PDB file of C-alpha atoms in Angstrom:
ATOM      1  CA  UNK A   1      18.300  19.059  -5.957  1.00 38.00           C
ATOM      2  CA  UNK A   2      14.830  18.181  -7.601  1.00 44.00           C
ATOM      3  CA  UNK A   3      11.630  17.660  -5.682  1.00 45.00           C
ATOM      4  CA  UNK A   4      10.988  14.593  -7.856  1.00 52.00           C
ATOM      5  CA  UNK A   5      14.196  12.759  -6.333  1.00 86.00           C
ATOM      6  CA  UNK A   6      13.070  13.234  -2.268  1.00 97.00           C
ATOM      7  CA  UNK A   7      10.299  11.814  -0.405  1.00 98.00           C
ATOM      8  CA  UNK A   8       8.018  11.121   2.562  1.00 98.00           C
ATOM      9  CA  UNK A   9       7.354   8.090   4.282  1.00 98.00           C
ATOM     10  CA  UNK A  10       4.205   7.258   6.011  1.00 98.00           C
ATOM     11  CA  UNK A  11       4.342   5.112   8.792  1.00 98.00           C
ATOM     12  CA  UNK A  12       1.235   4.286  10.565  1.00 98.00           C
ATOM     13  CA  UNK A  13       1.879   2.400  13.858  1.00 98.00           C
ATOM     14  CA  UNK A  14      -0.607   0.632  15.823  1.00 97.00           C
ATOM     15  CA  UNK A  15       0.886  -1.504  18.747  1.00 97.00           C
ATOM     16  CA  UNK A  16       3.930  -2.583  16.428  1.00 97.00           C
ATOM     17  CA  UNK A  17       6.700  -2.531  19.284  1.00 98.00           C
ATOM     18  CA  UNK A  18       7.965  -6.457  18.403  1.00 97.00           C
ATOM     19  CA  UNK A  19       9.234  -5.549  15.055  1.00 98.00           C
ATOM     20  CA  UNK A  20       9.422  -1.675  14.762  1.00 98.00           C
ATOM     21  CA  UNK A  21      13.112  -1.565  14.842  1.00 98.00           C
ATOM     22  CA  UNK A  22      13.068  -3.551  12.268  1.00 98.00           C
ATOM     23  CA  UNK A  23      10.901  -1.251  10.295  1.00 98.00           C
ATOM     24  CA  UNK A  24      13.317   1.551  11.278  1.00 98.00           C
ATOM     25  CA  UNK A  25      16.929   0.181  10.590  1.00 98.00           C
ATOM     26  CA  UNK A  26      15.556  -0.964   6.942  1.00 98.00           C
ATOM     27  CA  UNK A  27      14.618   3.523   6.832  1.00 98.00           C
ATOM     28  CA  UNK A  28      17.614   4.499   8.193  1.00 98.00           C
ATOM     29  CA  UNK A  29      19.689   1.774   5.796  1.00 97.00           C
ATOM     30  CA  UNK A  30      18.596   3.363   2.738  1.00 97.00           C
ATOM     31  CA  UNK A  31      21.134   3.687   0.402  1.00 95.00           C
ATOM     32  CA  UNK A  32      19.708   7.062  -1.375  1.00 95.00           C
ATOM     33  CA  UNK A  33      20.881  10.395  -2.405  1.00 90.00           C
ATOM     34  CA  UNK A  34      17.256  12.269  -2.144  1.00 93.00           C
ATOM     35  CA  UNK A  35      16.212  13.740   1.170  1.00 96.00           C
ATOM     36  CA  UNK A  36      13.609  11.737   3.216  1.00 98.00           C
ATOM     37  CA  UNK A  37      10.492  12.587   5.482  1.00 98.00           C
ATOM     38  CA  UNK A  38       9.368  10.787   7.725  1.00 98.00           C
ATOM     39  CA  UNK A  39       6.148  10.431   9.462  1.00 98.00           C
ATOM     40  CA  UNK A  40       5.316   8.628  12.048  1.00 98.00           C
ATOM     41  CA  UNK A  41       1.473   8.473  12.873  1.00 98.00           C
ATOM     42  CA  UNK A  42       0.939   6.306  16.170  1.00 98.00           C
ATOM     43  CA  UNK A  43      -2.409   5.303  16.121  1.00 98.00           C
ATOM     44  CA  UNK A  44      -3.047   5.213  19.856  1.00 97.00           C
ATOM     45  CA  UNK A  45      -0.414   2.677  20.791  1.00 98.00           C
ATOM     46  CA  UNK A  46      -0.751   1.512  24.209  1.00 98.00           C
ATOM     47  CA  UNK A  47       3.001  -0.066  24.442  1.00 98.00           C
ATOM     48  CA  UNK A  48       6.407   0.994  23.291  1.00 98.00           C
ATOM     49  CA  UNK A  49       6.532   2.088  19.765  1.00 98.00           C
ATOM     50  CA  UNK A  50       6.408   5.831  20.806  1.00 98.00           C
ATOM     51  CA  UNK A  51       9.424   5.494  23.170  1.00 98.00           C
ATOM     52  CA  UNK A  52      11.134   3.448  20.700  1.00 98.00           C
ATOM     53  CA  UNK A  53      10.809   5.808  17.711  1.00 98.00           C
ATOM     54  CA  UNK A  54      11.685   8.725  19.629  1.00 98.00           C
ATOM     55  CA  UNK A  55      14.713   6.686  21.028  1.00 98.00           C
ATOM     56  CA  UNK A  56      16.193   5.768  17.340  1.00 98.00           C
ATOM     57  CA  UNK A  57      18.679   8.334  15.999  1.00 96.00           C
ATOM     58  CA  UNK A  58      18.028   8.710  12.775  1.00 96.00           C
ATOM     59  CA  UNK A  59      20.607  10.185   9.889  1.00 95.00           C
ATOM     60  CA  UNK A  60      21.204  13.936   8.884  1.00 94.00           C
ATOM     61  CA  UNK A  61      19.008  12.852   5.243  1.00 95.00           C
ATOM     62  CA  UNK A  62      15.766  11.945   7.148  1.00 97.00           C
ATOM     63  CA  UNK A  63      14.113  14.267   8.895  1.00 98.00           C
ATOM     64  CA  UNK A  64      10.844  12.907  10.826  1.00 98.00           C
ATOM     65  CA  UNK A  65       7.265  13.716  12.023  1.00 98.00           C
ATOM     66  CA  UNK A  66       5.361  12.609  15.115  1.00 98.00           C
ATOM     67  CA  UNK A  67       1.418  12.302  15.207  1.00 98.00           C
ATOM     68  CA  UNK A  68       0.435  10.722  17.887  1.00 97.00           C
ATOM     69  CA  UNK A  69      -3.219  10.588  19.176  1.00 97.00           C
ATOM     70  CA  UNK A  70      -6.160   7.864  20.079  1.00 97.00           C
ATOM     71  CA  UNK A  71      -6.800   5.338  17.771  1.00 97.00           C
ATOM     72  CA  UNK A  72      -8.482   6.203  14.509  1.00 96.00           C
ATOM     73  CA  UNK A  73      -7.578   3.048  12.488  1.00 94.00           C
ATOM     74  CA  UNK A  74      -5.561   2.401   9.478  1.00 93.00           C
ATOM     75  CA  UNK A  75      -7.434   4.630   6.443  1.00 95.00           C
ATOM     76  CA  UNK A  76      -7.638   7.921   8.352  1.00 96.00           C
ATOM     77  CA  UNK A  77      -3.907   7.067   9.366  1.00 97.00           C
ATOM     78  CA  UNK A  78      -2.988   7.029   5.882  1.00 97.00           C
ATOM     79  CA  UNK A  79      -4.757  10.099   4.756  1.00 97.00           C
ATOM     80  CA  UNK A  80      -3.091  12.146   7.745  1.00 98.00           C
ATOM     81  CA  UNK A  81       0.474  10.681   6.804  1.00 98.00           C
ATOM     82  CA  UNK A  82      -0.207  12.156   3.489  1.00 98.00           C
ATOM     83  CA  UNK A  83      -1.570  15.511   4.615  1.00 97.00           C
ATOM     84  CA  UNK A  84       1.005  15.968   7.175  1.00 98.00           C
ATOM     85  CA  UNK A  85       3.938  15.584   3.779  1.00 98.00           C
ATOM     86  CA  UNK A  86       5.919  18.295   2.129  1.00 97.00           C
ATOM     87  CA  UNK A  87       7.092  16.003  -0.619  1.00 97.00           C
ATOM     88  CA  UNK A  88       5.562  15.048  -4.031  1.00 97.00           C
ATOM     89  CA  UNK A  89       6.424  11.608  -3.770  1.00 98.00           C
ATOM     90  CA  UNK A  90       4.729   9.615  -0.883  1.00 98.00           C
ATOM     91  CA  UNK A  91       6.278   5.815  -0.256  1.00 98.00           C
ATOM     92  CA  UNK A  92       4.288   3.348   2.245  1.00 98.00           C
ATOM     93  CA  UNK A  93       5.278   1.099   4.614  1.00 98.00           C
ATOM     94  CA  UNK A  94       4.219  -0.839   7.840  1.00 97.00           C
ATOM     95  CA  UNK A  95       5.562  -0.871  11.262  1.00 97.00           C
ATOM     96  CA  UNK A  96       5.990  -5.136  10.511  1.00 97.00           C
ATOM     97  CA  UNK A  97       7.644  -4.816   7.097  1.00 98.00           C
ATOM     98  CA  UNK A  98      11.293  -3.801   6.100  1.00 98.00           C
ATOM     99  CA  UNK A  99      13.027  -2.558   3.379  1.00 98.00           C
ATOM    100  CA  UNK A 100      15.815  -3.898   1.261  1.00 98.00           C
ATOM    101  CA  UNK A 101      18.224  -1.445   0.870  1.00 98.00           C
ATOM    102  CA  UNK A 102      17.879  -0.748  -2.606  1.00 97.00           C
ATOM    103  CA  UNK A 103      13.925   0.204  -2.218  1.00 98.00           C
ATOM    104  CA  UNK A 104      13.829   3.432  -3.401  1.00 98.00           C
ATOM    105  CA  UNK A 105      16.996   3.839  -5.042  1.00 97.00           C
ATOM    106  CA  UNK A 106      14.765   1.355  -7.802  1.00 97.00           C
ATOM    107  CA  UNK A 107      11.709   2.675  -7.383  1.00 98.00           C
ATOM    108  CA  UNK A 108      12.042   6.573  -7.362  1.00 98.00           C
ATOM    109  CA  UNK A 109      13.708   6.521 -10.874  1.00 97.00           C
ATOM    110  CA  UNK A 110      10.509   5.378 -12.132  1.00 97.00           C
ATOM    111  CA  UNK A 111       9.109   8.786 -11.880  1.00 97.00           C
ATOM    112  CA  UNK A 112      10.859  10.037 -14.313  1.00 96.00           C
ATOM    113  CA  UNK A 113       7.955   8.734 -16.863  1.00 97.00           C
ATOM    114  CA  UNK A 114       5.606  11.637 -16.136  1.00 96.00           C
ATOM    115  CA  UNK A 115       2.521   8.807 -16.878  1.00 97.00           C
ATOM    116  CA  UNK A 116       3.222   6.965 -13.857  1.00 98.00           C
ATOM    117  CA  UNK A 117       1.554   7.610 -11.091  1.00 98.00           C
ATOM    118  CA  UNK A 118       1.903   4.733  -8.454  1.00 98.00           C
ATOM    119  CA  UNK A 119       4.710   2.289  -8.214  1.00 98.00           C
ATOM    120  CA  UNK A 120       5.270  -0.688  -6.533  1.00 98.00           C
ATOM    121  CA  UNK A 121       7.915  -4.047  -6.522  1.00 98.00           C
ATOM    122  CA  UNK A 122       7.764  -7.912  -5.532  1.00 98.00           C
ATOM    123  CA  UNK A 123       8.579  -9.159  -1.834  1.00 98.00           C
ATOM    124  CA  UNK A 124      10.486 -12.088   0.122  1.00 98.00           C
ATOM    125  CA  UNK A 125       7.743 -13.092   2.045  1.00 98.00           C
ATOM    126  CA  UNK A 126       9.210 -13.851   6.096  1.00 97.00           C
ATOM    127  CA  UNK A 127       6.983 -15.349   9.251  1.00 95.00           C
ATOM    128  CA  UNK A 128       7.174 -13.830  12.556  1.00 93.00           C
ATOM    129  CA  UNK A 129      10.517 -14.196  13.326  1.00 94.00           C
ATOM    130  CA  UNK A 130      11.624 -13.396   9.984  1.00 94.00           C
ATOM    131  CA  UNK A 131      12.427 -16.530   8.243  1.00 96.00           C
ATOM    132  CA  UNK A 132      12.403 -16.975   4.285  1.00 96.00           C
ATOM    133  CA  UNK A 133       8.392 -18.472   3.681  1.00 96.00           C
ATOM    134  CA  UNK A 134       8.946 -17.548  -0.392  1.00 97.00           C
ATOM    135  CA  UNK A 135       8.160 -14.902  -3.037  1.00 97.00           C
ATOM    136  CA  UNK A 136       5.113 -12.630  -4.017  1.00 97.00           C
ATOM    137  CA  UNK A 137       3.940 -13.671  -7.612  1.00 94.00           C
ATOM    138  CA  UNK A 138       4.881 -12.304 -10.559  1.00 96.00           C
ATOM    139  CA  UNK A 139       2.103  -9.992 -12.117  1.00 95.00           C
ATOM    140  CA  UNK A 140       2.819  -8.998 -15.247  1.00 91.00           C
ATOM    141  CA  UNK A 141       0.133  -6.225 -16.366  1.00 94.00           C
ATOM    142  CA  UNK A 142      -0.538  -4.492 -13.518  1.00 95.00           C
ATOM    143  CA  UNK A 143      -4.058  -2.530 -14.959  1.00 94.00           C
ATOM    144  CA  UNK A 144      -5.292  -6.455 -16.160  1.00 94.00           C
ATOM    145  CA  UNK A 145      -4.589  -8.178 -13.067  1.00 95.00           C
ATOM    146  CA  UNK A 146      -6.296  -4.943 -11.341  1.00 95.00           C
ATOM    147  CA  UNK A 147      -9.770  -6.039 -12.680  1.00 94.00           C
ATOM    148  CA  UNK A 148      -9.769  -9.035 -11.006  1.00 92.00           C
ATOM    149  CA  UNK A 149      -7.889  -8.281  -7.383  1.00 93.00           C
ATOM    150  CA  UNK A 150      -5.323  -6.027  -5.474  1.00 95.00           C
ATOM    151  CA  UNK A 151      -1.643  -6.549  -7.327  1.00 96.00           C
ATOM    152  CA  UNK A 152       0.480  -4.180  -5.162  1.00 97.00           C
ATOM    153  CA  UNK A 153       1.785  -5.006  -1.998  1.00 97.00           C
ATOM    154  CA  UNK A 154       1.441  -2.227   0.366  1.00 95.00           C
ATOM    155  CA  UNK A 155       4.519  -1.475   1.612  1.00 98.00           C
ATOM    156  CA  UNK A 156       6.223  -2.037  -1.340  1.00 98.00           C
ATOM    157  CA  UNK A 157       4.277   1.214  -3.510  1.00 98.00           C
ATOM    158  CA  UNK A 158       5.632   4.906  -3.948  1.00 98.00           C
ATOM    159  CA  UNK A 159       2.758   7.333  -5.441  1.00 98.00           C
ATOM    160  CA  UNK A 160       2.430  10.526  -6.507  1.00 98.00           C
ATOM    161  CA  UNK A 161       1.025  13.115  -3.923  1.00 97.00           C
ATOM    162  CA  UNK A 162       0.034  15.599  -6.324  1.00 97.00           C
ATOM    163  CA  UNK A 163      -1.794  12.812  -8.364  1.00 97.00           C
ATOM    164  CA  UNK A 164      -3.851  11.214  -5.099  1.00 97.00           C
ATOM    165  CA  UNK A 165      -4.524  14.938  -4.540  1.00 96.00           C
ATOM    166  CA  UNK A 166      -6.371  14.788  -7.874  1.00 96.00           C
ATOM    167  CA  UNK A 167      -8.992  12.255  -6.451  1.00 96.00           C
ATOM    168  CA  UNK A 168     -11.578  11.998  -3.788  1.00 87.00           C
ATOM    169  CA  UNK A 169     -10.489   9.852  -1.033  1.00 91.00           C
ATOM    170  CA  UNK A 170      -9.618   7.138  -2.965  1.00 96.00           C
ATOM    171  CA  UNK A 171      -8.904   5.113   0.219  1.00 96.00           C
ATOM    172  CA  UNK A 172     -12.769   5.777   1.349  1.00 95.00           C
ATOM    173  CA  UNK A 173     -15.117   3.374   0.149  1.00 94.00           C
ATOM    174  CA  UNK A 174     -18.869   3.822   0.377  1.00 87.00           C
ATOM    175  CA  UNK A 175     -21.263   1.606   0.574  1.00 81.00           C
ATOM    176  CA  UNK A 176     -22.969  -1.132   2.705  1.00 80.00           C
ATOM    177  CA  UNK A 177     -20.397  -2.857   4.317  1.00 91.00           C
ATOM    178  CA  UNK A 178     -18.824  -2.839   7.243  1.00 91.00           C
ATOM    179  CA  UNK A 179     -16.089  -0.721   8.691  1.00 90.00           C
ATOM    180  CA  UNK A 180     -13.567  -3.157   9.174  1.00 89.00           C
ATOM    181  CA  UNK A 181     -14.096  -4.772   5.273  1.00 91.00           C
ATOM    182  CA  UNK A 182     -13.809  -1.047   4.045  1.00 92.00           C
ATOM    183  CA  UNK A 183     -11.096  -0.788   5.733  1.00 92.00           C
ATOM    184  CA  UNK A 184      -9.141  -3.744   4.544  1.00 92.00           C
ATOM    185  CA  UNK A 185     -10.109  -3.101   1.012  1.00 95.00           C
ATOM    186  CA  UNK A 186      -8.969   0.694   0.955  1.00 96.00           C
ATOM    187  CA  UNK A 187      -5.675  -0.135  -0.817  1.00 96.00           C
ATOM    188  CA  UNK A 188      -7.392  -1.958  -3.915  1.00 96.00           C
ATOM    189  CA  UNK A 189      -9.956   0.532  -4.207  1.00 96.00           C
ATOM    190  CA  UNK A 190      -7.122   3.399  -3.425  1.00 97.00           C
ATOM    191  CA  UNK A 191      -5.290   1.836  -6.879  1.00 97.00           C
ATOM    192  CA  UNK A 192      -8.290   1.790  -9.078  1.00 97.00           C
ATOM    193  CA  UNK A 193      -8.630   5.274  -8.651  1.00 97.00           C
ATOM    194  CA  UNK A 194      -5.257   5.863  -9.395  1.00 97.00           C
ATOM    195  CA  UNK A 195      -5.642   3.884 -12.423  1.00 96.00           C
ATOM    196  CA  UNK A 196      -8.183   6.531 -14.011  1.00 94.00           C
ATOM    197  CA  UNK A 197      -5.560   8.936 -14.583  1.00 96.00           C
ATOM    198  CA  UNK A 198      -2.293   7.388 -15.081  1.00 97.00           C
ATOM    199  CA  UNK A 199      -0.138   4.825 -15.158  1.00 97.00           C
ATOM    200  CA  UNK A 200       0.390   1.561 -12.551  1.00 98.00           C
ATOM    201  CA  UNK A 201       3.534  -0.376 -12.440  1.00 97.00           C
ATOM    202  CA  UNK A 202       5.008  -3.067 -10.722  1.00 98.00           C
ATOM    203  CA  UNK A 203       8.781  -4.261 -10.938  1.00 97.00           C
ATOM    204  CA  UNK A 204      10.028  -8.084 -10.762  1.00 97.00           C
ATOM    205  CA  UNK A 205      12.515  -6.432  -8.316  1.00 97.00           C
ATOM    206  CA  UNK A 206      12.605  -7.641  -4.412  1.00 98.00           C
ATOM    207  CA  UNK A 207      12.926  -4.502  -2.827  1.00 98.00           C
ATOM    208  CA  UNK A 208      10.822  -5.199   0.435  1.00 98.00           C
ATOM    209  CA  UNK A 209      10.805  -8.614   2.918  1.00 98.00           C
ATOM    210  CA  UNK A 210       7.002  -8.480   3.987  1.00 98.00           C
ATOM    211  CA  UNK A 211       5.556 -10.388   6.806  1.00 97.00           C
ATOM    212  CA  UNK A 212       3.101 -12.893   6.558  1.00 94.00           C
ATOM    213  CA  UNK A 213       1.403 -12.836  10.320  1.00 86.00           C
ATOM    214  CA  UNK A 214      -2.242 -14.749  11.239  1.00 72.00           C
ATOM    215  CA  UNK A 215      -3.783 -11.793  12.708  1.00 59.00           C
ATOM    216  CA  UNK A 216      -3.506  -9.569   9.969  1.00 55.00           C
ATOM    217  CA  UNK A 217      -6.000  -7.963   7.671  1.00 50.00           C
ATOM    218  CA  UNK A 218      -4.532  -9.780   4.610  1.00 49.00           C
ATOM    219  CA  UNK A 219      -4.930 -12.739   6.294  1.00 44.00           C
ATOM    220  CA  UNK A 220      -8.239 -12.621   6.640  1.00 48.00           C
ATOM    221  CA  UNK A 221     -10.778 -11.789   4.036  1.00 52.00           C
ATOM    222  CA  UNK A 222     -12.433 -14.847   3.385  1.00 55.00           C
ATOM    223  CA  UNK A 223     -15.824 -14.305   4.501  1.00 82.00           C
ATOM    224  CA  UNK A 224     -19.020 -13.616   2.651  1.00 86.00           C
ATOM    225  CA  UNK A 225     -19.058  -9.712   2.587  1.00 89.00           C
ATOM    226  CA  UNK A 226     -15.183  -9.998   1.592  1.00 88.00           C
ATOM    227  CA  UNK A 227     -15.774 -11.573  -1.121  1.00 89.00           C
ATOM    228  CA  UNK A 228     -18.828  -9.427  -1.753  1.00 90.00           C
ATOM    229  CA  UNK A 229     -16.490  -6.775  -1.422  1.00 92.00           C
ATOM    230  CA  UNK A 230     -14.169  -7.322  -4.476  1.00 90.00           C
ATOM    231  CA  UNK A 231     -16.732  -8.541  -6.427  1.00 92.00           C
ATOM    232  CA  UNK A 232     -17.882  -4.341  -6.147  1.00 93.00           C
ATOM    233  CA  UNK A 233     -14.310  -3.132  -6.529  1.00 94.00           C
ATOM    234  CA  UNK A 234     -13.858  -5.622  -9.607  1.00 94.00           C
ATOM    235  CA  UNK A 235     -16.560  -4.128 -11.206  1.00 93.00           C
ATOM    236  CA  UNK A 236     -15.600  -0.506 -10.448  1.00 92.00           C
ATOM    237  CA  UNK A 237     -12.321  -1.552 -11.929  1.00 94.00           C
ATOM    238  CA  UNK A 238     -13.905  -2.200 -15.175  1.00 94.00           C
ATOM    239  CA  UNK A 239     -14.990   1.312 -16.100  1.00 91.00           C
ATOM    240  CA  UNK A 240     -11.563   2.907 -15.902  1.00 90.00           C
ATOM    241  CA  UNK A 241     -11.021   0.866 -18.826  1.00 90.00           C
ATOM    242  CA  UNK A 242     -12.019   1.347 -22.550  1.00 87.00           C
ATOM    243  CA  UNK A 243      -9.850  -1.437 -23.613  1.00 90.00           C
ATOM    244  CA  UNK A 244     -12.106  -3.877 -24.811  1.00 91.00           C
ATOM    245  CA  UNK A 245      -9.871  -7.170 -23.853  1.00 89.00           C
ATOM    246  CA  UNK A 246      -9.338  -6.014 -20.352  1.00 91.00           C
ATOM    247  CA  UNK A 247     -13.270  -5.736 -20.554  1.00 92.00           C
ATOM    248  CA  UNK A 248     -13.834  -9.161 -21.927  1.00 93.00           C
ATOM    249  CA  UNK A 249     -11.418 -10.697 -19.029  1.00 91.00           C
ATOM    250  CA  UNK A 250     -12.885  -8.260 -16.338  1.00 92.00           C
ATOM    251  CA  UNK A 251     -16.592  -9.941 -16.820  1.00 92.00           C
ATOM    252  CA  UNK A 252     -14.557 -13.149 -16.789  1.00 92.00           C
ATOM    253  CA  UNK A 253     -13.685 -12.581 -13.525  1.00 90.00           C
ATOM    254  CA  UNK A 254     -16.365 -11.742 -12.645  1.00 92.00           C
ATOM    255  CA  UNK A 255     -18.413 -14.223 -13.744  1.00 92.00           C
ATOM    256  CA  UNK A 256     -16.158 -16.948 -12.189  1.00 91.00           C
ATOM    257  CA  UNK A 257     -16.462 -15.407  -9.126  1.00 87.00           C
ATOM    258  CA  UNK A 258     -19.863 -14.600  -8.800  1.00 89.00           C
ATOM    259  CA  UNK A 259     -20.451 -18.830  -9.092  1.00 87.00           C
ATOM    260  CA  UNK A 260     -17.528 -18.624  -6.386  1.00 85.00           C
ATOM    261  CA  UNK A 261     -19.296 -16.550  -3.806  1.00 86.00           C
ATOM    262  CA  UNK A 262     -22.984 -18.561  -4.531  1.00 85.00           C
ATOM    263  CA  UNK A 263     -21.477 -21.720  -3.960  1.00 84.00           C
ATOM    264  CA  UNK A 264     -19.499 -20.207  -0.746  1.00 82.00           C
ATOM    265  CA  UNK A 265     -23.118 -18.812   0.648  1.00 72.00           C
TER     266      UNK A 265
END
């Protein structure tokens, strides 16, 4: 079997016992013919997350690796998981989300296009008890959307490890921002870096249940520092394209956002 049909899954977890079993069941339930490596990073959990993981019985197609240590944060955990992975295709999932059974079978074949470096899908949005509350929006042109915001849901993405390794710590943001803000926007920064070296794509299929929680990072980004970070990344994104139409839209997005920051100050 081709190595390109095998997948390493990075699952970082900090006190994720409430929804972890649902996440693990969604990985176990994949109708996927390739080999799966699951790397579980226990980021200093003080609950029963590790016990839940250790007691879970996966099928023979899934090998597991446990990394357990003190809390180092989300970005460190992702980077550690990638470094520990053995397959070229890297999938991400959080401990409170769950894949549909066709997630891997739908996204992995997209990498038959050698220009593709990162893909994602749309998601069904669910609340804290699993009730359906909507769907993520259709993005359209991924590279164009990247000029104004992060178009990807992180638990939906798969990317090439060898492409990641060509980049210089793509999750890391340098500049005078707080560590919390840098961590929150690490994904957006990473996707901008990937766009420099290949094609990014989001399909319209819904292959993920994405849980919206009131205390999640993605729900707490409406302060001035966060807005300035987003403008900083919009400026970075525009440097990745030579398409004059994209550049024009990029400057329009930035101008609108600058006014938004002024009005919010």
